[in-house]
Coordinates of C-alpha atoms and ligand atoms in Angstrom, one line a residue:
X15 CA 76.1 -8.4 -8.1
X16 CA 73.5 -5.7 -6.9
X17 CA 72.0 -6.2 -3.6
X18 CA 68.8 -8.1 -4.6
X19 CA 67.4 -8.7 -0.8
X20 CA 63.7 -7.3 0.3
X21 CA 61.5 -8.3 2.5
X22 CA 57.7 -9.2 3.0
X23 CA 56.6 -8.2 6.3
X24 CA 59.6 -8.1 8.1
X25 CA 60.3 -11.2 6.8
X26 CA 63.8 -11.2 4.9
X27 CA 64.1 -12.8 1.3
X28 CA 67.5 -12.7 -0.2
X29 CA 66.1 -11.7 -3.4
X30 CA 62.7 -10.5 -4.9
X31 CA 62.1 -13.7 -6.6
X32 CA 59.8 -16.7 -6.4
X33 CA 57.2 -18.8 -8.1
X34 CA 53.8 -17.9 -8.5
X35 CA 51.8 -20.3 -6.7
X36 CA 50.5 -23.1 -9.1
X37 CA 53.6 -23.7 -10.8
X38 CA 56.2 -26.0 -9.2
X39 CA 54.8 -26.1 -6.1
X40 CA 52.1 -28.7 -6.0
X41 CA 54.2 -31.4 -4.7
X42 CA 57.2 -32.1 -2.2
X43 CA 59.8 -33.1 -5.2
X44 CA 58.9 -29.6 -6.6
X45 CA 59.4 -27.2 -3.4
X46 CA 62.0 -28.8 -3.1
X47 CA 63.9 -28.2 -6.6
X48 CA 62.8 -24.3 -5.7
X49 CA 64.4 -24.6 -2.6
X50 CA 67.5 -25.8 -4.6
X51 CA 67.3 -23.2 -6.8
X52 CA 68.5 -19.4 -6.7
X53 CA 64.7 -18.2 -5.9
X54 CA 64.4 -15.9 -2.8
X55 CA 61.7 -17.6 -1.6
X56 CA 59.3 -20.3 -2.5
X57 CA 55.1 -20.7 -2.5
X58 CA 53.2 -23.8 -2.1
X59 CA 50.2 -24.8 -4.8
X60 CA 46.8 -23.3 -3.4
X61 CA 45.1 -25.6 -0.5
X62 CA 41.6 -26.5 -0.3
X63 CA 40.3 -28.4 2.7
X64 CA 40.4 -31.7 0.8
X65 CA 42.6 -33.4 -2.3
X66 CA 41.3 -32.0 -5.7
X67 CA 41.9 -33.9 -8.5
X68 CA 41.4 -30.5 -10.9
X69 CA 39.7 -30.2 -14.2
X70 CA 40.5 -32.5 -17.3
X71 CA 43.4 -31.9 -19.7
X72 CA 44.7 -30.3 -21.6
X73 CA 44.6 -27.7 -19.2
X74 CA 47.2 -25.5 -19.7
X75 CA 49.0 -24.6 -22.7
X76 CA 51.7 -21.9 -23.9
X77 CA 50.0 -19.4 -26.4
X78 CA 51.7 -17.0 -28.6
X79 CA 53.0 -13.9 -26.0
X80 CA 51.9 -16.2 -23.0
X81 CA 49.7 -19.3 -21.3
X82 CA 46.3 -20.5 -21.3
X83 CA 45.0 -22.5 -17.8
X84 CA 42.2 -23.7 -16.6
X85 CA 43.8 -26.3 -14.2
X86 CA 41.1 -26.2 -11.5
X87 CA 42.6 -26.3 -8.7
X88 CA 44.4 -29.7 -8.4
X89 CA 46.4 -30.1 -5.1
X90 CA 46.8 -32.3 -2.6
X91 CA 44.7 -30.7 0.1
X92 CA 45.5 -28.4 3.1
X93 CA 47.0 -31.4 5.3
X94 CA 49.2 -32.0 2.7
X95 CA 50.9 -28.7 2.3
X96 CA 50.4 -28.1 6.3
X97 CA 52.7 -31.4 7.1
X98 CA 55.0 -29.7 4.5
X99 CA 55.3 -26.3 6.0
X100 CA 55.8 -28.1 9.7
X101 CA 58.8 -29.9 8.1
X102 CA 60.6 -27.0 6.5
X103 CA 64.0 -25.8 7.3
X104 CA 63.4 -22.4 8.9
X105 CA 67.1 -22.1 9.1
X106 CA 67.0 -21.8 5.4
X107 CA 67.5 -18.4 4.3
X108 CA 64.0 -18.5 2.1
X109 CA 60.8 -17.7 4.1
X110 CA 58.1 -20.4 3.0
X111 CA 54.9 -19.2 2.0
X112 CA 51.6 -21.2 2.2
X113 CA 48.9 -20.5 -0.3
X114 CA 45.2 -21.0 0.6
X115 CA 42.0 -21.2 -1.7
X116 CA 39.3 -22.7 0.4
X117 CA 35.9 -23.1 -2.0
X118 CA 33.9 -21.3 1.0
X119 CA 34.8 -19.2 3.7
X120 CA 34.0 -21.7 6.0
X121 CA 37.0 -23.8 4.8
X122 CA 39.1 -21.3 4.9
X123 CA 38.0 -20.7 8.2
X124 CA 39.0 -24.2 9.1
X125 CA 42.3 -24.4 7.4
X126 CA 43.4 -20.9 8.6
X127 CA 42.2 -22.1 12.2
X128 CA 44.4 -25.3 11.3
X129 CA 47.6 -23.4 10.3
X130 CA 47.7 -20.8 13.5
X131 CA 47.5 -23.9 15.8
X132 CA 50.4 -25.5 14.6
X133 CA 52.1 -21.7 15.0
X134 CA 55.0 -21.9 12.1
X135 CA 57.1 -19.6 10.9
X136 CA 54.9 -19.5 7.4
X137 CA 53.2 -17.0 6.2
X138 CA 49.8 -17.4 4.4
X139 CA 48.7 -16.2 1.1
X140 CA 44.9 -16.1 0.7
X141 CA 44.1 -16.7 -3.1
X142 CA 40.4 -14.6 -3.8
X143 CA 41.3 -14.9 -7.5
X144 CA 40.8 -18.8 -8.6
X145 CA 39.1 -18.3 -12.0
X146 CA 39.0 -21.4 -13.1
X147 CA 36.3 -23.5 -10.9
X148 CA 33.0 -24.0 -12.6
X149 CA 30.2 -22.8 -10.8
X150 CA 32.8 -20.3 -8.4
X151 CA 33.0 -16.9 -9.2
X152 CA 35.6 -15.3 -8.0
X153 CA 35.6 -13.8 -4.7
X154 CA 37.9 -10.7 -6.1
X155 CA 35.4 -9.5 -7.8
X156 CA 32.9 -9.4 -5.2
X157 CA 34.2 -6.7 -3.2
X158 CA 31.6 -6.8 -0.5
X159 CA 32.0 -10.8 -0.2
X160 CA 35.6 -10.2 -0.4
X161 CA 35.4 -7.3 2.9
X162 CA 33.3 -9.9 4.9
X163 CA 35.5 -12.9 4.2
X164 CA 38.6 -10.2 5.1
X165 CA 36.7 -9.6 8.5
X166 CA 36.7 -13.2 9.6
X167 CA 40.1 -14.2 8.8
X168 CA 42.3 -11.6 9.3
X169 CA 41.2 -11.6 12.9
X170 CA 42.0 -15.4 13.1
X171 CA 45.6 -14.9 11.3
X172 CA 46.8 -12.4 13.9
X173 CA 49.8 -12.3 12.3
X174 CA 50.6 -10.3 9.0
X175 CA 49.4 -12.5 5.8
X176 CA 48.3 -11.6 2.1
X177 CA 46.1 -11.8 -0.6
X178 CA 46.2 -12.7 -4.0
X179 CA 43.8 -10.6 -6.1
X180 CA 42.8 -10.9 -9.6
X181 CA 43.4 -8.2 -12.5
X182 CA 41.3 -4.8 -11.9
X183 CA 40.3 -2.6 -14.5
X184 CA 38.6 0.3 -13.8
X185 CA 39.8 2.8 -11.5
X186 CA 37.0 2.7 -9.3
X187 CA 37.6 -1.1 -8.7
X188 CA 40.9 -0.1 -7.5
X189 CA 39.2 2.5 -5.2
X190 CA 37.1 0.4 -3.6
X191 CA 39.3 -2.8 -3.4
X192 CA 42.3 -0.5 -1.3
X193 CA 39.3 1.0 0.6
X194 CA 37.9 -2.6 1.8
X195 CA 41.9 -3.6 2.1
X196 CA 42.6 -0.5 4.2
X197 CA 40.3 -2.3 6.7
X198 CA 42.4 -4.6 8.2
X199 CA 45.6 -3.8 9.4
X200 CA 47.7 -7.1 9.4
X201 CA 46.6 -7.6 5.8
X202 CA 50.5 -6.8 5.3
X203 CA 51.1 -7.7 1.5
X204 CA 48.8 -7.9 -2.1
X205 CA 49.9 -10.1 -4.6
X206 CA 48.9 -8.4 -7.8
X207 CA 48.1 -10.1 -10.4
X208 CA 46.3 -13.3 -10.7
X209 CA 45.8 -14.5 -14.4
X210 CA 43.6 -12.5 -16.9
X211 CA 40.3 -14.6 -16.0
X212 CA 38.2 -16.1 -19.1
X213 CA 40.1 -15.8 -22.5
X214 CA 39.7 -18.3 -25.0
X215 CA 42.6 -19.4 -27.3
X216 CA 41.1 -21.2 -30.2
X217 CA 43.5 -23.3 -33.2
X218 CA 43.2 -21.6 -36.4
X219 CA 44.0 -24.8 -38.4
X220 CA 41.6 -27.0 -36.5
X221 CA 39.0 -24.4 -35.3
X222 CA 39.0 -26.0 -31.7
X223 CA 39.3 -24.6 -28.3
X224 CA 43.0 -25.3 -27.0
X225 CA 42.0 -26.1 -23.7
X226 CA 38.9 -28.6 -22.7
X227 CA 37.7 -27.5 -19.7
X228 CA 35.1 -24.7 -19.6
X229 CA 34.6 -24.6 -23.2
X230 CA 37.9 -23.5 -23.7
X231 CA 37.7 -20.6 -21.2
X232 CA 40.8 -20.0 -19.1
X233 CA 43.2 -17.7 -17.5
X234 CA 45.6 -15.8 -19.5
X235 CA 49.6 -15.4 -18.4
X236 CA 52.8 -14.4 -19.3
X237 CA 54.0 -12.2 -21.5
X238 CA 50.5 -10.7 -22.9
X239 CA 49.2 -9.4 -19.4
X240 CA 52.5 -7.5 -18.4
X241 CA 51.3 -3.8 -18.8
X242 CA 47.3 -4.9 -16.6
X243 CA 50.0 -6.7 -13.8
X244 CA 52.1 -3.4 -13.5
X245 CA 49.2 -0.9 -13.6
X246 CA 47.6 -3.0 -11.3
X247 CA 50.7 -3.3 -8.8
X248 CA 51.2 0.2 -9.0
X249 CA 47.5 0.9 -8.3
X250 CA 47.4 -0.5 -5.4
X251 CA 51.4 1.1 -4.3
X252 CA 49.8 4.2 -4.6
X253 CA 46.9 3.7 -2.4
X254 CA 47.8 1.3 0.3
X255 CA 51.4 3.1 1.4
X256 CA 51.1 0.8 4.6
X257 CA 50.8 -2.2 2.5
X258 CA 53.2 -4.0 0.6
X259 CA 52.6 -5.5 -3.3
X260 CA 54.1 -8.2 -4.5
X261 CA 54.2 -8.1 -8.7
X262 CA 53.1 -11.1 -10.8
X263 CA 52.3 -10.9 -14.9
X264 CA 54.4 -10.7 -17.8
X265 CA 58.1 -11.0 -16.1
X266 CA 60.5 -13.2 -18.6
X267 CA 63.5 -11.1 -18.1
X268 CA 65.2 -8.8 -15.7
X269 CA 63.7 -6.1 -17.0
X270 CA 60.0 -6.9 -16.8
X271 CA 61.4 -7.6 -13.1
X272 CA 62.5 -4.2 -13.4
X273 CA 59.6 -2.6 -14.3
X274 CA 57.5 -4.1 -11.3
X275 CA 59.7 -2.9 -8.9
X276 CA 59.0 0.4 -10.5
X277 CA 55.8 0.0 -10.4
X278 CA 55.7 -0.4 -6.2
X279 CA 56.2 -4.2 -6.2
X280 CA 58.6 -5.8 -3.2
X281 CA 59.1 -8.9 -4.3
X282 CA 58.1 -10.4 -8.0
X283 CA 56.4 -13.7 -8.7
X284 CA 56.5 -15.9 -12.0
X285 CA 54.1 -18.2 -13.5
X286 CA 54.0 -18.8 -16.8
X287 CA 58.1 -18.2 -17.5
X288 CA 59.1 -20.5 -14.9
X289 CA 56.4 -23.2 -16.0
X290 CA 58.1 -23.3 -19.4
X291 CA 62.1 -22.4 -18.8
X292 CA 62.1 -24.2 -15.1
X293 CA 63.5 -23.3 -12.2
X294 CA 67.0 -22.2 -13.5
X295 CA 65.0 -19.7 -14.8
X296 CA 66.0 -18.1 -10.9
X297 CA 69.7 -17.8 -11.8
X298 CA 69.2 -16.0 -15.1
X299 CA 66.7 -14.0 -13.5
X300 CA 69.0 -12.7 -10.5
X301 CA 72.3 -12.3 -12.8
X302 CA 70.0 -9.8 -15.4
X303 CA 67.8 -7.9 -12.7
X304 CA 71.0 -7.0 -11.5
X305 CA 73.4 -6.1 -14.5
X306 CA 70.5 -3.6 -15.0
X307 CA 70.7 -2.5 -11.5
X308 CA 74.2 -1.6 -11.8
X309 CA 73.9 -0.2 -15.5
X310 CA 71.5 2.2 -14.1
X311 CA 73.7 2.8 -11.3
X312 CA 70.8 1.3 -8.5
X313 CA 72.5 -0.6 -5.6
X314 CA 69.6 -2.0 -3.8
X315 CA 65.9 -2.5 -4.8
X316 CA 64.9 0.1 -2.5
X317 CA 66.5 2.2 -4.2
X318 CA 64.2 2.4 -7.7
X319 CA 61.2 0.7 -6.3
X320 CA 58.1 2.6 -6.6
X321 CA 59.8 5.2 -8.5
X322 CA 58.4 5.0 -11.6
X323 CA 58.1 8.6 -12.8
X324 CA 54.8 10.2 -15.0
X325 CA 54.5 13.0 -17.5
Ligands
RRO410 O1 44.2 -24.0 -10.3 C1 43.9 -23.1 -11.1 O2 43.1 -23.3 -12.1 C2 44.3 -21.7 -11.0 C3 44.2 -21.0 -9.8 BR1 43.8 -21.8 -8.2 C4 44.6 -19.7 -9.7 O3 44.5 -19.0 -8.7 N1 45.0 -19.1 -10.9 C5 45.0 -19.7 -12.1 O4 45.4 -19.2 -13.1 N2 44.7 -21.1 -12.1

């Protein structure tokens, strides 16, 4: 085997892989079967400050080349996830990470304030990049909101933490989103990307929305958003060389795996393959990033990543 370690802010992960938070992490039985499994690391289903029931089913759905989701935020509140992350193993040689995506700042004031006074060993993932609440607009897409809520919390975290953004598409977004990010130096990691917000997959035979909440609006994953995730991770490589990325969008195989690490990415998330293969998916994943590795001659991540070359 290649050497498949990294690490997130100093933080050691015996390989680059874990779940994208929202799949197999809303309850205990699920971290758990991650912990069990060959990921390198595991992240809890995003917290609000109380229990959300989320938005009626169907709600997600595999779609040719991907997934479809507008799961609203169903999870079983910040307490929930913060009595979990008090419990953990530290011992264990996966780091935990906590995932929170408070409807207002002022929650996440209150849950951020909640997690650095029980002062574990987690490390918090701010998700600005929920597309699926009716009525909420993303906060990743309001760069100024996004700077302001960046100026309260990061303060209150002290330690490093990270953000989960949604997709970007114009060069200038990426600009000014590494500018506000720039800002604030224990901002230490940028999960990149989020689902594609707002498609609509619609049955041909039935000539129905596929999903019921939103009018059939929802976020798009898997396969189909591969090449937005990498230019989006390597976006942000380029411009934030103090920061690190972590890739999410499109990985199914080693390869797209691969190609994030290219890209810039330090560790690699999955959503929609592990929702649909499981978490086994971890053991195929390890065993083919690294017959590539070694095909290409690579011993350790840090070897390729970020070394994607251009014409
Ligand atoms: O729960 C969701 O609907 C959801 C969230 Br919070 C998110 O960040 N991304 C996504 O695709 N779905």
């Amino acid at each position: 085997m290649a050497d498949l370690s990294t690490n997130i802010a100093g933080v050691p992960l015996p390989n680059v892989f874990f779940n994208a938070s929202g799949v197999w992490c809303q309850h205990e039985h699920e971290l758990q079967a991650l912990l069990e499994s060959q990921s390198g690391s595991l992240i809890t289903k995003s917290a609000t400050f109380e229990p959300r029931e989320g938005n009626p089913s169907p709600r997600y759905l595999p779609i040719p080349n991907g997934s479809i989701n507008s799961m609203g935020l169903p999870n079983e509140g910040y307490e929930y996830y913060l009595n979990y992350a008090r419990k953990f193993d530290y011992s264990h040689t996966k780091p935990l990470f906590i995932s929170l995506s408070g409807l207002s700042l002022a929650d996440n004031v209150k849950m951020v304030e909640a997690f650095v006074a029980a002062d574990l060993p987690c490390m918090l993932e701010i998700n600005f990049s929920c597309p699926n609440v009716p009525g909420k607009p993303q906060l990743g897409y309001d760069i100024e909101a996004m700077d302001n809520a960046l100026a309260t919390l990061a303060p209150l975290v002290k330690k490093p933490f990270g953000i989960k953004l949604p997709p970007y598409f114009d060069i200038a977004h990426f600009d000014q989103v590494a500018g506000v990010c720039q800002k604030y130096d224990n901002l230490a990691f940028l999960t990149c990307v989020n689902s594609v917000g707002n498609g609509l997959a619609i049955d041909f035979e039935t000539e129905t929305a596929l999903i019921k909440p939103k009018d059939g609006f929802g976020g798009l994953g898997g396969a189909m958003i591969l090449n937005t995730a990498l230019a989006n991770v390597n976006a942000f490589h380029r411009r934030l060389p103090g920061k690190q990325v972590i890739g999410v969008g499109g990985v199914t195989s080693g390869k797209e795996a691969f190609l994030h690490i290219l890209a810039g990415a330090s560790a690699v998330q999955i959503g929609t393959q592990l929702k649909e293969e499981g978490p086994a998916l971890f053991e195929r994943l390890n065993k083919e990033l690294s017959d590539i590795m070694m095909a290409k001659g690579y011993n350790s991540i840090e070897d390729f990543r970020g070394k994607v070359k251009t014409l």
